[in-house]
């Protein structure tokens, strides 16, 4: 199985830029080789060892994600925003024994959990130099990548992609969206999700294009490069385009024109990971004359639906199945829906689909019906283009492109000794799509601030509820189940 063709023939072309440093393909190849060599340390395959890493966007991150797979391991990129208890969950679910991280990411709390889990921590530069690596050839079905995703039950699950599914994700997007060696793209999205990892980093590097690395989204820095016509392709979640528009409004007219001209000159602006509201599509077009290519994807599937690269891109729609993707819609009772106007849950078969949830055969089995992966997203078909209406479960929230589980947030809040009952929902928000809101019944008085503080210590900042309502009781139906839809009204105004 071929893995990363560009590394062998990219030569002196720029692969990655980090501030004022850049790395050619030849240099990236050397770094990857060193990673493979150090990880293998004399053996010929890592045999699906899950090698975790906690690196911000950097040359080391790129070398690890390619090198771990080439060495026969499964790459487990972890979130640099995660709390220690979230990291502990990921490390233990994936059965990780080696965690690579820069020394600056180490902490006493992380040391403690790594010790308890028997995880060795080391930096890329600490990897041994064992001589020329002799890695065994890869098979299509071997695991390559684990990305954690929230579901409607419990804590995040580790989605296992294989060498074949990652390769299919990358090659299908390169083809569908016309990636070229001459492309230059900025990467500011988090590197623990497929949008940043696959759609941007791996597609660009596989094709021999150049990637500018940013450790976080920074409108000012980014727009300076856009104004200088540095980029040909731009990919982001809708929240980022909202933030860019707000930033553009703060600029003087002359500079604002340079930035919008920079966007106008690109060959492609993609929006995805969450619904792009039609007014946002229109405003971006009015500013930059770019019509977003909106696409729909999922951690378990990579990209499934896409507006055309060439052809009509319809606002509020996510287009048609990408090549190799087969989609049908099913009713709640599992029957196939043929009427395009009737809403149904998207069910997908694709060569880009994941293999399993790591160590969780029960969830894996439930996720598929007769080989069709059930997405949990409800859609109709409007004159040949899919339109996503929402999700089957109220317990899945999408905030700024992150998929969050209301149940996971509720379970964490219930760990607080003074919280007796809690219900978490997503409420609509112009900037974030949805924001997390919590309705809480307290046993003893406790302030909102201290609950926020409590939450921050235990979960990533983006999961912490932004809106709080305190009540004497939660609304429940005859069976005692909280009637979550009725809670939305509590957070209005
Ligand atoms: C940050 N914050 C969020 C948040 N991101 N709150 C809710 N939802 C989010 N998504 C909070 C921080 O905790 C902080 O709170 C405050 O907002 C400001 O933080 P920040 O770091 O300055 O925000 P910013 O850098 O502007 O981050 C916003 C963002 C980021 C949009 C750049 O959220 C982001 O990168 N989102 C993309 C996620 C993504 O890539 N998803 C793809 C999943 S894959 P405080 O209180 O601490 O100040 C997938 C499949 C597919 O979905 O189809 O692609
Ligand atoms: P994740 O599990 O983080 O990969 O998120 C996948 C989910 O993001 C999908 O199931 C959808 O609910 C949502 N999503 C991704 N792209 C879009 C889009 N273009 N429009 C609406 N929802 C989207």
PDB file of C-alpha atoms in Angstrom, residues 13-122:
ATOM      1  CA  UNK A  13       9.439  22.346  -2.998  1.00  0.00           C
ATOM      2  CA  UNK A  14       8.141  23.882   0.229  1.00  0.00           C
ATOM      3  CA  UNK A  15       5.982  21.556   2.285  1.00  0.00           C
ATOM      4  CA  UNK A  16       5.422  23.502   5.506  1.00  0.00           C
ATOM      5  CA  UNK A  17       5.915  27.033   6.747  1.00  0.00           C
ATOM      6  CA  UNK A  18       5.979  27.893  10.431  1.00  0.00           C
ATOM      7  CA  UNK A  19       6.508  31.640  10.951  1.00  0.00           C
ATOM      8  CA  UNK A  20       9.823  32.440   9.286  1.00  0.00           C
ATOM      9  CA  UNK A  21      10.974  28.804   9.091  1.00  0.00           C
ATOM     10  CA  UNK A  22      10.102  26.507   6.237  1.00  0.00           C
ATOM     11  CA  UNK A  23      10.601  22.842   5.448  1.00  0.00           C
ATOM     12  CA  UNK A  24      11.019  21.337   1.989  1.00  0.00           C
ATOM     13  CA  UNK A  25       9.580  17.954   1.053  1.00  0.00           C
ATOM     14  CA  UNK A  26      13.080  16.531   1.157  1.00  0.00           C
ATOM     15  CA  UNK A  27      13.504  17.813   4.721  1.00  0.00           C
ATOM     16  CA  UNK A  28      10.069  16.575   5.703  1.00  0.00           C
ATOM     17  CA  UNK A  29      11.017  13.180   4.307  1.00  0.00           C
ATOM     18  CA  UNK A  30      14.184  13.201   6.461  1.00  0.00           C
ATOM     19  CA  UNK A  31      12.178  14.127   9.570  1.00  0.00           C
ATOM     20  CA  UNK A  32       9.603  11.429   8.844  1.00  0.00           C
ATOM     21  CA  UNK A  33      12.400   8.899   8.342  1.00  0.00           C
ATOM     22  CA  UNK A  34      13.903   9.860  11.692  1.00  0.00           C
ATOM     23  CA  UNK A  35      10.496   9.418  13.364  1.00  0.00           C
ATOM     24  CA  UNK A  36       9.993   6.001  11.736  1.00  0.00           C
ATOM     25  CA  UNK A  37      13.479   4.949  12.699  1.00  0.00           C
ATOM     26  CA  UNK A  38      13.164   6.143  16.300  1.00  0.00           C
ATOM     27  CA  UNK A  39       9.747   4.597  16.816  1.00  0.00           C
ATOM     28  CA  UNK A  40      10.695   1.253  15.293  1.00  0.00           C
ATOM     29  CA  UNK A  41      14.034   1.153  17.075  1.00  0.00           C
ATOM     30  CA  UNK A  42      15.068  -2.106  15.423  1.00  0.00           C
ATOM     31  CA  UNK A  43      11.697  -3.855  14.924  1.00  0.00           C
ATOM     32  CA  UNK A  44      10.084  -3.885  11.488  1.00  0.00           C
ATOM     33  CA  UNK A  45       6.518  -2.858  12.382  1.00  0.00           C
ATOM     34  CA  UNK A  46       4.693  -1.195  15.239  1.00  0.00           C
ATOM     35  CA  UNK A  47       1.850  -3.671  14.630  1.00  0.00           C
ATOM     36  CA  UNK A  48      -0.909  -1.138  15.245  1.00  0.00           C
ATOM     37  CA  UNK A  49       0.674   0.250  18.405  1.00  0.00           C
ATOM     38  CA  UNK A  50      -1.340   3.366  19.230  1.00  0.00           C
ATOM     39  CA  UNK A  51       1.216   6.162  19.389  1.00  0.00           C
ATOM     40  CA  UNK A  52      -0.315   9.335  20.822  1.00  0.00           C
ATOM     41  CA  UNK A  53       0.992  12.848  20.363  1.00  0.00           C
ATOM     42  CA  UNK A  54       0.226  16.215  21.817  1.00  0.00           C
ATOM     43  CA  UNK A  55       1.813  18.720  19.466  1.00  0.00           C
ATOM     44  CA  UNK A  56       0.471  22.028  18.199  1.00  0.00           C
ATOM     45  CA  UNK A  57       0.582  22.597  14.429  1.00  0.00           C
ATOM     46  CA  UNK A  58       4.294  22.128  13.744  1.00  0.00           C
ATOM     47  CA  UNK A  59       6.843  20.267  11.614  1.00  0.00           C
ATOM     48  CA  UNK A  60       6.925  17.592  14.322  1.00  0.00           C
ATOM     49  CA  UNK A  61       3.148  17.103  14.147  1.00  0.00           C
ATOM     50  CA  UNK A  62       3.318  16.550  10.377  1.00  0.00           C
ATOM     51  CA  UNK A  63       6.252  14.155  10.699  1.00  0.00           C
ATOM     52  CA  UNK A  64       4.473  12.190  13.414  1.00  0.00           C
ATOM     53  CA  UNK A  65       1.167  11.753  11.650  1.00  0.00           C
ATOM     54  CA  UNK A  66       2.906  10.447   8.541  1.00  0.00           C
ATOM     55  CA  UNK A  67       5.721   8.598  10.335  1.00  0.00           C
ATOM     56  CA  UNK A  68       3.630   6.675  12.870  1.00  0.00           C
ATOM     57  CA  UNK A  69       1.513   5.214  10.054  1.00  0.00           C
ATOM     58  CA  UNK A  70       4.531   4.439   7.875  1.00  0.00           C
ATOM     59  CA  UNK A  71       6.006   2.531  10.827  1.00  0.00           C
ATOM     60  CA  UNK A  72       2.860   0.374  11.054  1.00  0.00           C
ATOM     61  CA  UNK A  73       1.418   2.201  14.059  1.00  0.00           C
ATOM     62  CA  UNK A  74      -1.867   4.006  14.617  1.00  0.00           C
ATOM     63  CA  UNK A  75      -1.490   7.765  15.021  1.00  0.00           C
ATOM     64  CA  UNK A  76      -3.509   9.200  17.908  1.00  0.00           C
ATOM     65  CA  UNK A  77      -3.344  13.003  17.700  1.00  0.00           C
ATOM     66  CA  UNK A  78      -4.657  14.492  20.940  1.00  0.00           C
ATOM     67  CA  UNK A  79      -6.147  17.916  21.554  1.00  0.00           C
ATOM     68  CA  UNK A  80      -3.786  20.545  22.917  1.00  0.00           C
ATOM     69  CA  UNK A  81      -6.907  22.149  24.467  1.00  0.00           C
ATOM     70  CA  UNK A  82      -7.989  19.030  26.367  1.00  0.00           C
ATOM     71  CA  UNK A  83      -8.165  18.817  30.143  1.00  0.00           C
ATOM     72  CA  UNK A  84      -5.996  16.228  31.859  1.00  0.00           C
ATOM     73  CA  UNK A  85      -9.016  14.032  32.574  1.00  0.00           C
ATOM     74  CA  UNK A  86     -10.012  14.149  28.904  1.00  0.00           C
ATOM     75  CA  UNK A  87      -6.465  13.173  27.907  1.00  0.00           C
ATOM     76  CA  UNK A  88      -6.520  10.386  30.442  1.00  0.00           C
ATOM     77  CA  UNK A  89      -9.721   9.027  28.883  1.00  0.00           C
ATOM     78  CA  UNK A  90      -8.229   9.052  25.367  1.00  0.00           C
ATOM     79  CA  UNK A  91      -4.936   7.474  26.445  1.00  0.00           C
ATOM     80  CA  UNK A  92      -6.655   4.704  28.331  1.00  0.00           C
ATOM     81  CA  UNK A  93      -9.351   3.959  25.692  1.00  0.00           C
ATOM     82  CA  UNK A  94      -6.707   3.682  22.973  1.00  0.00           C
ATOM     83  CA  UNK A  95      -4.340   1.675  25.192  1.00  0.00           C
ATOM     84  CA  UNK A  96      -1.490   4.079  24.489  1.00  0.00           C
ATOM     85  CA  UNK A  97       1.992   3.233  25.748  1.00  0.00           C
ATOM     86  CA  UNK A  98       3.974   6.105  24.191  1.00  0.00           C
ATOM     87  CA  UNK A  99       2.942   9.759  24.202  1.00  0.00           C
ATOM     88  CA  UNK A 100       5.075  12.182  22.217  1.00  0.00           C
ATOM     89  CA  UNK A 101       4.942  15.809  23.292  1.00  0.00           C
ATOM     90  CA  UNK A 102       7.190  18.847  23.481  1.00  0.00           C
ATOM     91  CA  UNK A 103       8.578  19.364  26.976  1.00  0.00           C
ATOM     92  CA  UNK A 104       6.509  22.564  27.291  1.00  0.00           C
ATOM     93  CA  UNK A 105       3.287  20.515  27.177  1.00  0.00           C
ATOM     94  CA  UNK A 106       4.260  18.459  30.213  1.00  0.00           C
ATOM     95  CA  UNK A 107       2.614  19.086  33.586  1.00  0.00           C
ATOM     96  CA  UNK A 108       2.539  17.505  37.010  1.00  0.00           C
ATOM     97  CA  UNK A 109      -1.058  16.360  36.501  1.00  0.00           C
ATOM     98  CA  UNK A 110      -0.223  14.793  33.135  1.00  0.00           C
ATOM     99  CA  UNK A 111       2.850  13.104  34.633  1.00  0.00           C
ATOM    100  CA  UNK A 112       0.586  11.570  37.253  1.00  0.00           C
ATOM    101  CA  UNK A 113      -1.926  10.117  34.834  1.00  0.00           C
ATOM    102  CA  UNK A 114       0.796   8.862  32.504  1.00  0.00           C
ATOM    103  CA  UNK A 115       2.457   7.129  35.386  1.00  0.00           C
ATOM    104  CA  UNK A 116      -0.832   5.574  36.493  1.00  0.00           C
ATOM    105  CA  UNK A 117      -1.542   4.369  32.946  1.00  0.00           C
ATOM    106  CA  UNK A 118       2.005   3.213  32.266  1.00  0.00           C
ATOM    107  CA  UNK A 119       2.482   5.709  29.435  1.00  0.00           C
ATOM    108  CA  UNK A 120       5.994   6.807  28.551  1.00  0.00           C
ATOM    109  CA  UNK A 121       6.283  10.508  27.648  1.00  0.00           C
ATOM    110  CA  UNK A 122       8.941  11.636  25.220  1.00  0.00           C
TER     111      UNK A 122
END
